[in-house]
Short mmCIF file of C-alpha atoms and ligand atoms in Angstrom, two decimals:
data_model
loop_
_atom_site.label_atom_id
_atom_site.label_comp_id
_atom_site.label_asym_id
_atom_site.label_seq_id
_atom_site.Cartn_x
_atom_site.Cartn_y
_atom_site.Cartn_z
CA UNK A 100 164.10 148.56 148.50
CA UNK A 101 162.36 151.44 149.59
CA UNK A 102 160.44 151.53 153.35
CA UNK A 103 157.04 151.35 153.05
CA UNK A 104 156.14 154.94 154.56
CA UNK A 105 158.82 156.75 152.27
CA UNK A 106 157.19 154.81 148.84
CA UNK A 107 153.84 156.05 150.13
CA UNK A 108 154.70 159.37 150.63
CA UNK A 109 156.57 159.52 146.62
CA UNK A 110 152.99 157.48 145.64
CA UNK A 111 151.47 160.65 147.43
CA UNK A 112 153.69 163.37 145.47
CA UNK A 113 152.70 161.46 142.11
CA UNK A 114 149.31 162.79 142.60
CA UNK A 115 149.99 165.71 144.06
CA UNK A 116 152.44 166.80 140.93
CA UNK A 117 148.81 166.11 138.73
CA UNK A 118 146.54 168.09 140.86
CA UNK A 119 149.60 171.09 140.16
CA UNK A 120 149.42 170.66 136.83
CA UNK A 121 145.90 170.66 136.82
CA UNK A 122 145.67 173.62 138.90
CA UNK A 123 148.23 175.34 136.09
CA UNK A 124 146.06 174.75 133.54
CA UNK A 125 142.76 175.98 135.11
CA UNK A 126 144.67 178.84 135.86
CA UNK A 127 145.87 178.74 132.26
CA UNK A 128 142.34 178.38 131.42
CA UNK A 129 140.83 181.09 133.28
CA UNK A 130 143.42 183.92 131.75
CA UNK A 131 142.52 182.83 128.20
CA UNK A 132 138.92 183.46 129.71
CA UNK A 133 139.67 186.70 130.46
CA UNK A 134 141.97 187.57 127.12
CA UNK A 135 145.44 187.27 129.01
CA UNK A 136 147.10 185.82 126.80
CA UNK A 137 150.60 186.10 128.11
CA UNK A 138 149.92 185.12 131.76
CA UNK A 139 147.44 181.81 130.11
CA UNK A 140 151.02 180.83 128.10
CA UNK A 141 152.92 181.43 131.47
CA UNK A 142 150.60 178.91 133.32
CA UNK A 143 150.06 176.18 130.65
CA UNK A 144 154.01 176.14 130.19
CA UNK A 145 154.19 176.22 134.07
CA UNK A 146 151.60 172.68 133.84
CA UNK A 147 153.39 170.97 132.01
CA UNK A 148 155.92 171.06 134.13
CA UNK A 149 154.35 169.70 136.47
CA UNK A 150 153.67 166.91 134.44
CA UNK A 151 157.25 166.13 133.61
CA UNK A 152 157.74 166.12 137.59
CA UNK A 153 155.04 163.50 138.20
CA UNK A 154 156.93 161.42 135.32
CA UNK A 155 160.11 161.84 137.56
CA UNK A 156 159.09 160.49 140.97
CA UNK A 157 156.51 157.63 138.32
CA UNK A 158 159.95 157.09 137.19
CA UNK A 159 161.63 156.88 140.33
CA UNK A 160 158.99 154.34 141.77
CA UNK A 161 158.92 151.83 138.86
CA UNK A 162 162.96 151.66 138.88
CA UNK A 163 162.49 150.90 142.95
CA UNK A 164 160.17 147.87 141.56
CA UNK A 165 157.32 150.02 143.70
CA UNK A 166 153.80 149.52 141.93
CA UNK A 167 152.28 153.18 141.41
CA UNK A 168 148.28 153.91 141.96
CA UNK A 169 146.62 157.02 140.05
CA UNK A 170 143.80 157.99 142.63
CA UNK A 171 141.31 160.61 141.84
CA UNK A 172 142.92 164.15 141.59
CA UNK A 173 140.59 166.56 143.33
CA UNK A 174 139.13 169.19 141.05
CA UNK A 175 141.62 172.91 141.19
CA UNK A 176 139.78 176.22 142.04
CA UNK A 177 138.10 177.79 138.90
CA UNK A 178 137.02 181.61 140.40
CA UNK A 179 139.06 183.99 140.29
CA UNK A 180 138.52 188.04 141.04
CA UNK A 181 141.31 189.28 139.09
CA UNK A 182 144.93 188.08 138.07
CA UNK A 183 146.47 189.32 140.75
CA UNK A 184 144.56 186.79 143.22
CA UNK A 185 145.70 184.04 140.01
CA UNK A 186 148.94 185.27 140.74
CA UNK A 187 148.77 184.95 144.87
CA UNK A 188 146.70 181.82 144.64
CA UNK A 189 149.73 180.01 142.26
CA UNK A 190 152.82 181.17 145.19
CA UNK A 191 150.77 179.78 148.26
CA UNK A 192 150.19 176.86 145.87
CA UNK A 193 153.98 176.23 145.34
CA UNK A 194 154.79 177.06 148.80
CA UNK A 195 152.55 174.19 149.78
CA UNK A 196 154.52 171.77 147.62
CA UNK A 197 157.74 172.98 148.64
CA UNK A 198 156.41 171.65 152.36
CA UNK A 199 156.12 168.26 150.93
CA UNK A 200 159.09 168.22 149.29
CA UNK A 201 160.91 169.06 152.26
CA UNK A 202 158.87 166.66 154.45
CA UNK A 203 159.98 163.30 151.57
CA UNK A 204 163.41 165.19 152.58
CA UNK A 205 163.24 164.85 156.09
CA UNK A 206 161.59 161.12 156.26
CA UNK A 207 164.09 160.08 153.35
CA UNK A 208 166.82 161.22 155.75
CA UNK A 209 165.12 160.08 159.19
CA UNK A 210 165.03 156.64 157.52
CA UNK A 211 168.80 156.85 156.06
CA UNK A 212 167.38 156.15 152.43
CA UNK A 213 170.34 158.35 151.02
CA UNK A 214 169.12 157.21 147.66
CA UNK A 215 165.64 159.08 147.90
CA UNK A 216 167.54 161.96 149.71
CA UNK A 217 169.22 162.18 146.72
CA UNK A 218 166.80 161.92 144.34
CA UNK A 219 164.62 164.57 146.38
CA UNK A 220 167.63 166.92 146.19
CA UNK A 221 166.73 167.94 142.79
CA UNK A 222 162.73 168.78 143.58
CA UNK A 223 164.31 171.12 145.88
CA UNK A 224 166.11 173.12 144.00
CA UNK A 225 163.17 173.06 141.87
CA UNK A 226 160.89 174.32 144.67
CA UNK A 227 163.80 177.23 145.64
CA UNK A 228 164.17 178.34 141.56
CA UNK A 229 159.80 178.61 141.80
CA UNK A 230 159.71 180.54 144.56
CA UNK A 231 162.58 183.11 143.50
CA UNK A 232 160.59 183.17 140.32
CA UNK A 233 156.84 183.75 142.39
CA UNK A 234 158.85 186.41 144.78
CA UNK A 235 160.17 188.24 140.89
CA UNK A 236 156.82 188.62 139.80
CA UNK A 237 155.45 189.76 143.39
CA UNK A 238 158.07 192.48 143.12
CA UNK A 239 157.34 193.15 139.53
CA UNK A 240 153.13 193.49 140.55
CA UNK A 241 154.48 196.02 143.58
CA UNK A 242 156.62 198.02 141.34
CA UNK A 243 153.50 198.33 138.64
CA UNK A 244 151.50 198.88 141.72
CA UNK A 245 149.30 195.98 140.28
CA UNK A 246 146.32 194.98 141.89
CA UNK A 247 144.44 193.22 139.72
CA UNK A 248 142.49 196.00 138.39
CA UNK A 249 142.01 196.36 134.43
CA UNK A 250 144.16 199.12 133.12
CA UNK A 251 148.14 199.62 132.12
CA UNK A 252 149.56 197.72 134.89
CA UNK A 253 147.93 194.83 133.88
CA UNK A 254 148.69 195.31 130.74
CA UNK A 255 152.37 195.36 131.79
CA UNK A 256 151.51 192.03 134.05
CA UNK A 257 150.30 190.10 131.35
CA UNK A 258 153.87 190.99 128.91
CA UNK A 259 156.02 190.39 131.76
CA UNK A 260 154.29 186.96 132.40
CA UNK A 261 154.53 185.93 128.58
CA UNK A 262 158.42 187.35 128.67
CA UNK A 263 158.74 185.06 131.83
CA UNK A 264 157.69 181.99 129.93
CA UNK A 265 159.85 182.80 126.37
CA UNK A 266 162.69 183.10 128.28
CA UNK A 267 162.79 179.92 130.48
FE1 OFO B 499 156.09 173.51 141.15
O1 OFO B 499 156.39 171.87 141.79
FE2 OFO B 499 156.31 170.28 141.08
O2 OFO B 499 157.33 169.69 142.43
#
């Protein structure tokens, strides 16, 4: 049986996994918007892996016989200047979720439920494989000496993004 305080925190990630998603796809959204086609495929792959994350901790839940609630997920940012600021809004935005991974870690730990621990284990890896991926494309935007503004290196941005997502 789970402890109350680590089944509300999972209950917690549930609908934090849909407001990423949902972020993704406005993100998605905006780059079709704006005729970025690659980086709009790279985020609308990248939501709906967020959804298949919520299914995993829904999952999770139901086989600990712990009754999930949907609450309202909070509407994602829709302005954007340019993609670079999609690109720096979408790393603090993992970064964030990497802090509540690690915090179910911690509390899952604290509490010796070894069975969440474990179960955790595998968002972080997650978390670590999305921030190698957000620090490759940082590199990639220095290299181009992308910063958003329209011309080749964005150009380049938007193919590497779209390369990103055929190859994962
Ligand atoms: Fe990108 O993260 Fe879900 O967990």
């Amino acid at each position: 049986m789970l402890k109350p305080e680590i089944a509300k925190l999972l209950g917690e990630q549930v609908n934090a996994e849909f407001y990423a998603s949902n972020v993704y796809l406005q993100l998605s959204a905006w780059c079709e918007s704006q005729g970025l086609e690659g980086a709009a495929l790279f985020f609308r792959g990248h939501s709906l892996e967020e959804r298949t994350h919520m299914d995993k901790i829904f999952d999770y839940l139901c086989e600990c016989g712990i009754p999930v609630t949907i609450g309202a997920i909070a509407a994602p940012p829709t302005q954007f200047a340019n993609l670079m600021e999609v690109i720096n809004a979408a790393y603090q935005h993992e970064l964030k979720v990497s802090a509540m991974i690690k915090n179910i870690a911690n509390q899952a730990f604290q509490a010796q439920d070894y069975t969440t621990f474990n179960f955790i284990e595998w968002f972080i890896a997650e978390q670590h494989e999305e921030e190698v991926l957000f620090g490759k494309i940082l590199s990639k935007a220095k290299m181009l000496g992308f910063d958003g503004s329209p011309g080749q290196a964005l150009h380049h941005m938007d193919n590497f993004l779209r390369a990103v997502e055929q190859h994962a």
